[in-house]
Amino acid sequence: QIQDLTFLIKNYCLTELYLNNNELTDISGALKHLRALQILLLHNNQLKKLDKTVKELKGMISLQTLNLFHNPLAQDPDYRLYVIYFLPSVQLLDRKSVTQRERESALHLYNRERSCVVQSIAFGKRVNTPLGTAVGSSRCTQPARRLMMPSDNAHLLCSFCRIPFENPEDAILLRAMTRSLMEFSSVDWNKVATCRERRLENKVEEPHEKLTVRFR
């Protein structure tokens, strides 16, 4: 029948915490200092706010096992993908392994811009979405991340220097947005008459079929 977690304020080194089957309604400010936590069981409680609960757990970079089922917040239609996206270290959620397909779906739902960039790098398409647009899902409350470009006054860089990005993924994002146009054309040369054939047959040559593919 635990309802308050203030007694955990000094337990910084906990790696496993079993709080299932209690009467917790809110964990805000009670667990975020537990950075070493690897297993956290919170099922069968009365947690109602999905965003507040996940926000409290964001600092747990070692968290691998998490149970939140049988809480009111688990009734949210996007509950599982929301947890997977904002708590990427979790490998086992509600006794079910997190799959790569679920991670891709969560990325597409809560960071549509990054998802499009990943696809553009894989398939040679250019993304025309402007940087810094809002995230595609109504469930998310924060905007998509912007590129952290250095100021012009801070660095004087020659054309051979690399721009110092705070996050290496920003360099990939910028490269995808500025990719140059490429074009490939192919012709079935078996259907193209040679110079000798054109002289001997003395007839108008039909236009050739040429396949052209453009991508960035």
Short mmCIF file of C-alpha atoms in Angstrom, two decimals:
data_model
loop_
_atom_site.label_atom_id
_atom_site.label_comp_id
_atom_site.label_asym_id
_atom_site.label_seq_id
_atom_site.Cartn_x
_atom_site.Cartn_y
_atom_site.Cartn_z
CA GLN A 1 0.00 0.00 0.00
CA ILE A 2 2.93 2.37 -0.64
CA GLN A 3 1.79 5.82 -1.78
CA ASP A 4 4.91 7.97 -1.21
CA LEU A 5 8.51 7.37 -2.35
CA THR A 6 10.33 10.08 -0.41
CA PHE A 7 12.19 7.39 1.56
CA LEU A 8 14.31 6.65 -1.56
CA ILE A 9 15.91 10.08 -1.70
CA LYS A 10 19.39 8.85 -0.63
CA ASN A 11 19.49 5.49 -2.39
CA TYR A 12 21.61 6.64 -5.34
CA CYS A 13 23.19 3.26 -6.14
CA LEU A 14 20.08 1.13 -6.50
CA THR A 15 20.14 -1.06 -9.61
CA GLU A 16 16.83 -2.89 -9.10
CA LEU A 17 13.59 -1.49 -7.66
CA TYR A 18 10.36 -3.44 -7.24
CA LEU A 19 7.39 -1.15 -6.54
CA ASN A 20 4.66 -3.22 -8.16
CA ASN A 21 1.31 -3.91 -6.47
CA ASN A 22 1.13 -0.65 -4.53
CA GLU A 23 -0.99 2.51 -4.63
CA LEU A 24 1.34 4.99 -6.31
CA THR A 25 -0.41 7.78 -8.20
CA ASP A 26 2.60 9.97 -9.03
CA ILE A 27 6.39 9.40 -9.00
CA SER A 28 7.44 12.95 -9.95
CA GLY A 29 10.61 14.01 -8.12
CA ALA A 30 11.04 10.64 -6.41
CA LEU A 31 13.12 8.49 -8.80
CA LYS A 32 15.06 10.71 -11.21
CA HIS A 33 18.20 10.59 -9.04
CA LEU A 34 18.46 6.80 -9.48
CA ARG A 35 20.78 6.95 -12.51
CA ALA A 36 22.14 3.42 -12.00
CA LEU A 37 18.73 1.74 -12.06
CA GLN A 38 18.52 -1.19 -14.49
CA ILE A 39 15.25 -2.86 -13.46
CA LEU A 40 12.13 -0.93 -12.43
CA LEU A 41 8.78 -2.62 -11.81
CA LEU A 42 5.81 -0.27 -11.38
CA HIS A 43 2.95 -2.43 -12.60
CA ASN A 44 -0.32 -2.67 -10.67
CA ASN A 45 -0.33 0.90 -9.38
CA GLN A 46 -2.46 3.98 -10.06
CA LEU A 47 -0.09 6.04 -12.27
CA LYS A 48 -2.20 8.26 -14.53
CA LYS A 49 0.13 10.78 -16.25
CA LEU A 50 2.18 9.10 -18.97
CA ASP A 51 4.26 12.18 -19.87
CA LYS A 52 5.10 12.98 -16.22
CA THR A 53 6.01 9.38 -15.47
CA VAL A 54 8.28 9.04 -18.51
CA LYS A 55 9.89 12.43 -17.80
CA GLU A 56 10.86 11.18 -14.34
CA LEU A 57 12.62 8.16 -15.89
CA LYS A 58 14.48 9.92 -18.71
CA GLY A 59 17.72 10.25 -16.77
CA MET A 60 18.00 6.51 -16.18
CA ILE A 61 20.38 5.74 -19.03
CA SER A 62 21.00 2.20 -17.74
CA LEU A 63 17.32 1.25 -17.45
CA GLN A 64 16.71 -1.96 -19.41
CA THR A 65 13.64 -3.57 -17.84
CA LEU A 66 10.49 -1.56 -17.16
CA ASN A 67 6.96 -2.62 -16.20
CA LEU A 68 4.11 -0.11 -16.32
CA PHE A 69 1.17 -2.33 -17.24
CA HIS A 70 -2.01 -2.33 -15.13
CA ASN A 71 -1.74 1.41 -14.60
CA PRO A 72 -4.27 3.92 -16.01
CA LEU A 73 -1.51 5.48 -18.16
CA ALA A 74 -1.12 2.19 -20.05
CA GLN A 75 -4.57 2.79 -21.61
CA ASP A 76 -3.15 5.58 -23.76
CA PRO A 77 -3.36 4.44 -27.43
CA ASP A 78 0.27 5.44 -28.08
CA TYR A 79 1.54 4.30 -24.69
CA ARG A 80 4.07 1.67 -25.78
CA LEU A 81 5.60 3.66 -28.64
CA TYR A 82 5.79 6.76 -26.45
CA VAL A 83 7.80 4.89 -23.80
CA ILE A 84 10.03 3.25 -26.42
CA TYR A 85 10.90 6.58 -28.05
CA PHE A 86 11.59 8.62 -24.92
CA LEU A 87 13.31 5.79 -22.99
CA PRO A 88 15.56 4.27 -25.69
CA SER A 89 17.66 2.22 -23.25
CA VAL A 90 14.67 0.01 -22.32
CA GLN A 91 14.99 -3.46 -23.87
CA LEU A 92 12.14 -5.22 -22.07
CA LEU A 93 8.88 -3.30 -21.64
CA ASP A 94 5.95 -4.92 -19.84
CA ARG A 95 7.58 -8.35 -20.09
CA LYS A 96 7.84 -8.01 -23.88
CA SER A 97 11.06 -7.35 -25.80
CA VAL A 98 11.26 -4.07 -27.70
CA THR A 99 11.66 -4.80 -31.42
CA GLN A 100 13.47 -2.82 -34.08
CA ARG A 101 10.18 -2.35 -35.92
CA GLU A 102 8.68 -0.75 -32.81
CA ARG A 103 11.64 1.62 -32.53
CA GLU A 104 11.21 2.64 -36.18
CA SER A 105 7.48 3.19 -35.66
CA ALA A 106 8.16 5.28 -32.55
CA LEU A 107 10.71 7.38 -34.44
CA HIS A 108 8.25 7.98 -37.28
CA LEU A 109 5.48 8.90 -34.82
CA TYR A 110 7.40 11.26 -32.53
CA ASN A 111 10.19 12.57 -34.76
CA ARG A 112 8.89 12.46 -38.31
CA GLU A 113 11.69 14.69 -39.60
CA ARG A 114 14.45 12.39 -38.39
CA SER A 115 12.56 9.38 -39.72
CA CYS A 116 12.36 10.98 -43.18
CA VAL A 117 16.07 11.78 -43.10
CA VAL A 118 16.93 8.17 -42.24
CA GLN A 119 14.83 7.01 -45.19
CA SER A 120 16.40 9.59 -47.51
CA ILE A 121 19.90 8.39 -46.66
CA ALA A 122 18.86 4.80 -47.35
CA PHE A 123 16.95 5.35 -50.59
CA GLY A 124 18.57 8.40 -52.18
CA LYS A 125 15.62 10.79 -51.77
CA ARG A 126 15.80 14.40 -50.70
CA VAL A 127 13.67 15.56 -47.79
CA ASN A 128 12.06 18.94 -48.38
CA THR A 129 10.79 19.28 -44.81
CA PRO A 130 12.18 22.48 -43.23
CA LEU A 131 14.41 22.06 -40.21
CA GLY A 132 12.87 22.54 -36.79
CA THR A 133 9.28 21.64 -37.70
CA ALA A 134 6.97 20.27 -35.06
CA VAL A 135 6.80 16.56 -34.43
CA GLY A 136 4.13 14.69 -36.35
CA SER A 137 2.21 13.15 -33.46
CA SER A 138 -0.25 14.98 -31.26
CA ARG A 139 0.99 12.90 -28.33
CA CYS A 140 4.41 14.54 -28.26
CA THR A 141 4.76 17.87 -26.52
CA GLN A 142 8.23 18.96 -27.63
CA PRO A 143 9.43 20.15 -31.08
CA ALA A 144 11.80 18.22 -33.25
CA ARG A 145 15.46 18.87 -32.59
CA ARG A 146 17.15 21.63 -34.55
CA LEU A 147 20.64 21.55 -35.94
CA MET A 148 23.16 22.96 -33.48
CA MET A 149 25.30 24.95 -35.92
CA PRO A 150 28.26 26.98 -34.59
CA SER A 151 28.04 30.75 -34.91
CA ASP A 152 29.95 32.47 -37.71
CA ASN A 153 31.83 34.63 -35.22
CA ALA A 154 32.93 31.69 -33.12
CA HIS A 155 34.91 29.82 -35.76
CA LEU A 156 36.73 30.79 -38.94
CA LEU A 157 36.80 27.67 -41.03
CA CYS A 158 38.36 27.05 -44.42
CA SER A 159 36.60 25.01 -47.06
CA PHE A 160 38.60 21.94 -46.06
CA CYS A 161 37.69 22.13 -42.37
CA ARG A 162 34.85 20.21 -40.77
CA ILE A 163 32.08 22.11 -39.00
CA PRO A 164 32.19 21.19 -35.30
CA PHE A 165 28.75 19.78 -34.55
CA GLU A 166 27.75 19.08 -30.97
CA ASN A 167 26.04 15.90 -32.12
CA PRO A 168 27.55 13.79 -34.98
CA GLU A 169 24.03 12.96 -36.18
CA ASP A 170 23.55 16.64 -37.01
CA ALA A 171 26.27 16.35 -39.65
CA ILE A 172 24.37 13.46 -41.26
CA LEU A 173 21.14 15.46 -41.15
CA LEU A 174 22.76 18.50 -42.79
CA ARG A 175 24.38 16.34 -45.47
CA ALA A 176 21.04 14.75 -46.35
CA MET A 177 19.36 18.14 -46.64
CA THR A 178 21.98 19.53 -49.04
CA ARG A 179 22.64 16.47 -51.17
CA SER A 180 23.33 17.31 -54.83
CA LEU A 181 21.18 16.02 -57.67
CA MET A 182 22.32 12.87 -59.48
CA GLU A 183 20.94 11.52 -62.74
CA PHE A 184 21.44 8.18 -64.45
CA SER A 185 20.17 7.28 -67.92
CA SER A 186 20.11 3.92 -69.65
CA VAL A 187 19.40 2.94 -73.28
CA ASP A 188 18.96 -0.48 -74.87
CA TRP A 189 21.78 -0.24 -77.42
CA ASN A 190 20.62 -3.42 -79.16
CA LYS A 191 17.72 -1.40 -80.55
CA VAL A 192 19.89 1.48 -81.78
CA ALA A 193 20.95 1.29 -85.44
CA THR A 194 24.64 1.59 -86.28
CA CYS A 195 25.96 4.20 -88.75
CA ARG A 196 26.24 1.59 -91.50
CA GLU A 197 22.68 0.37 -90.95
CA ARG A 198 21.38 3.92 -91.12
CA ARG A 199 23.17 4.54 -94.44
CA LEU A 200 22.06 1.31 -96.07
CA GLU A 201 18.45 1.27 -94.97
CA ASN A 202 17.88 4.96 -95.69
CA LYS A 203 14.85 5.35 -93.47
CA VAL A 204 13.83 7.56 -90.60
CA GLU A 205 15.05 6.17 -87.32
CA GLU A 206 12.50 5.79 -84.56
CA PRO A 207 13.17 7.67 -81.28
CA HIS A 208 15.01 5.64 -78.69
CA GLU A 209 13.55 4.62 -75.38
CA LYS A 210 15.67 6.13 -72.63
CA LEU A 211 15.14 5.50 -68.95
CA THR A 212 16.27 8.34 -66.69
CA VAL A 213 16.42 8.16 -62.89
CA ARG A 214 17.08 11.19 -60.71
CA PHE A 215 17.73 11.17 -56.99
CA ARG A 216 19.65 12.95 -54.27
#
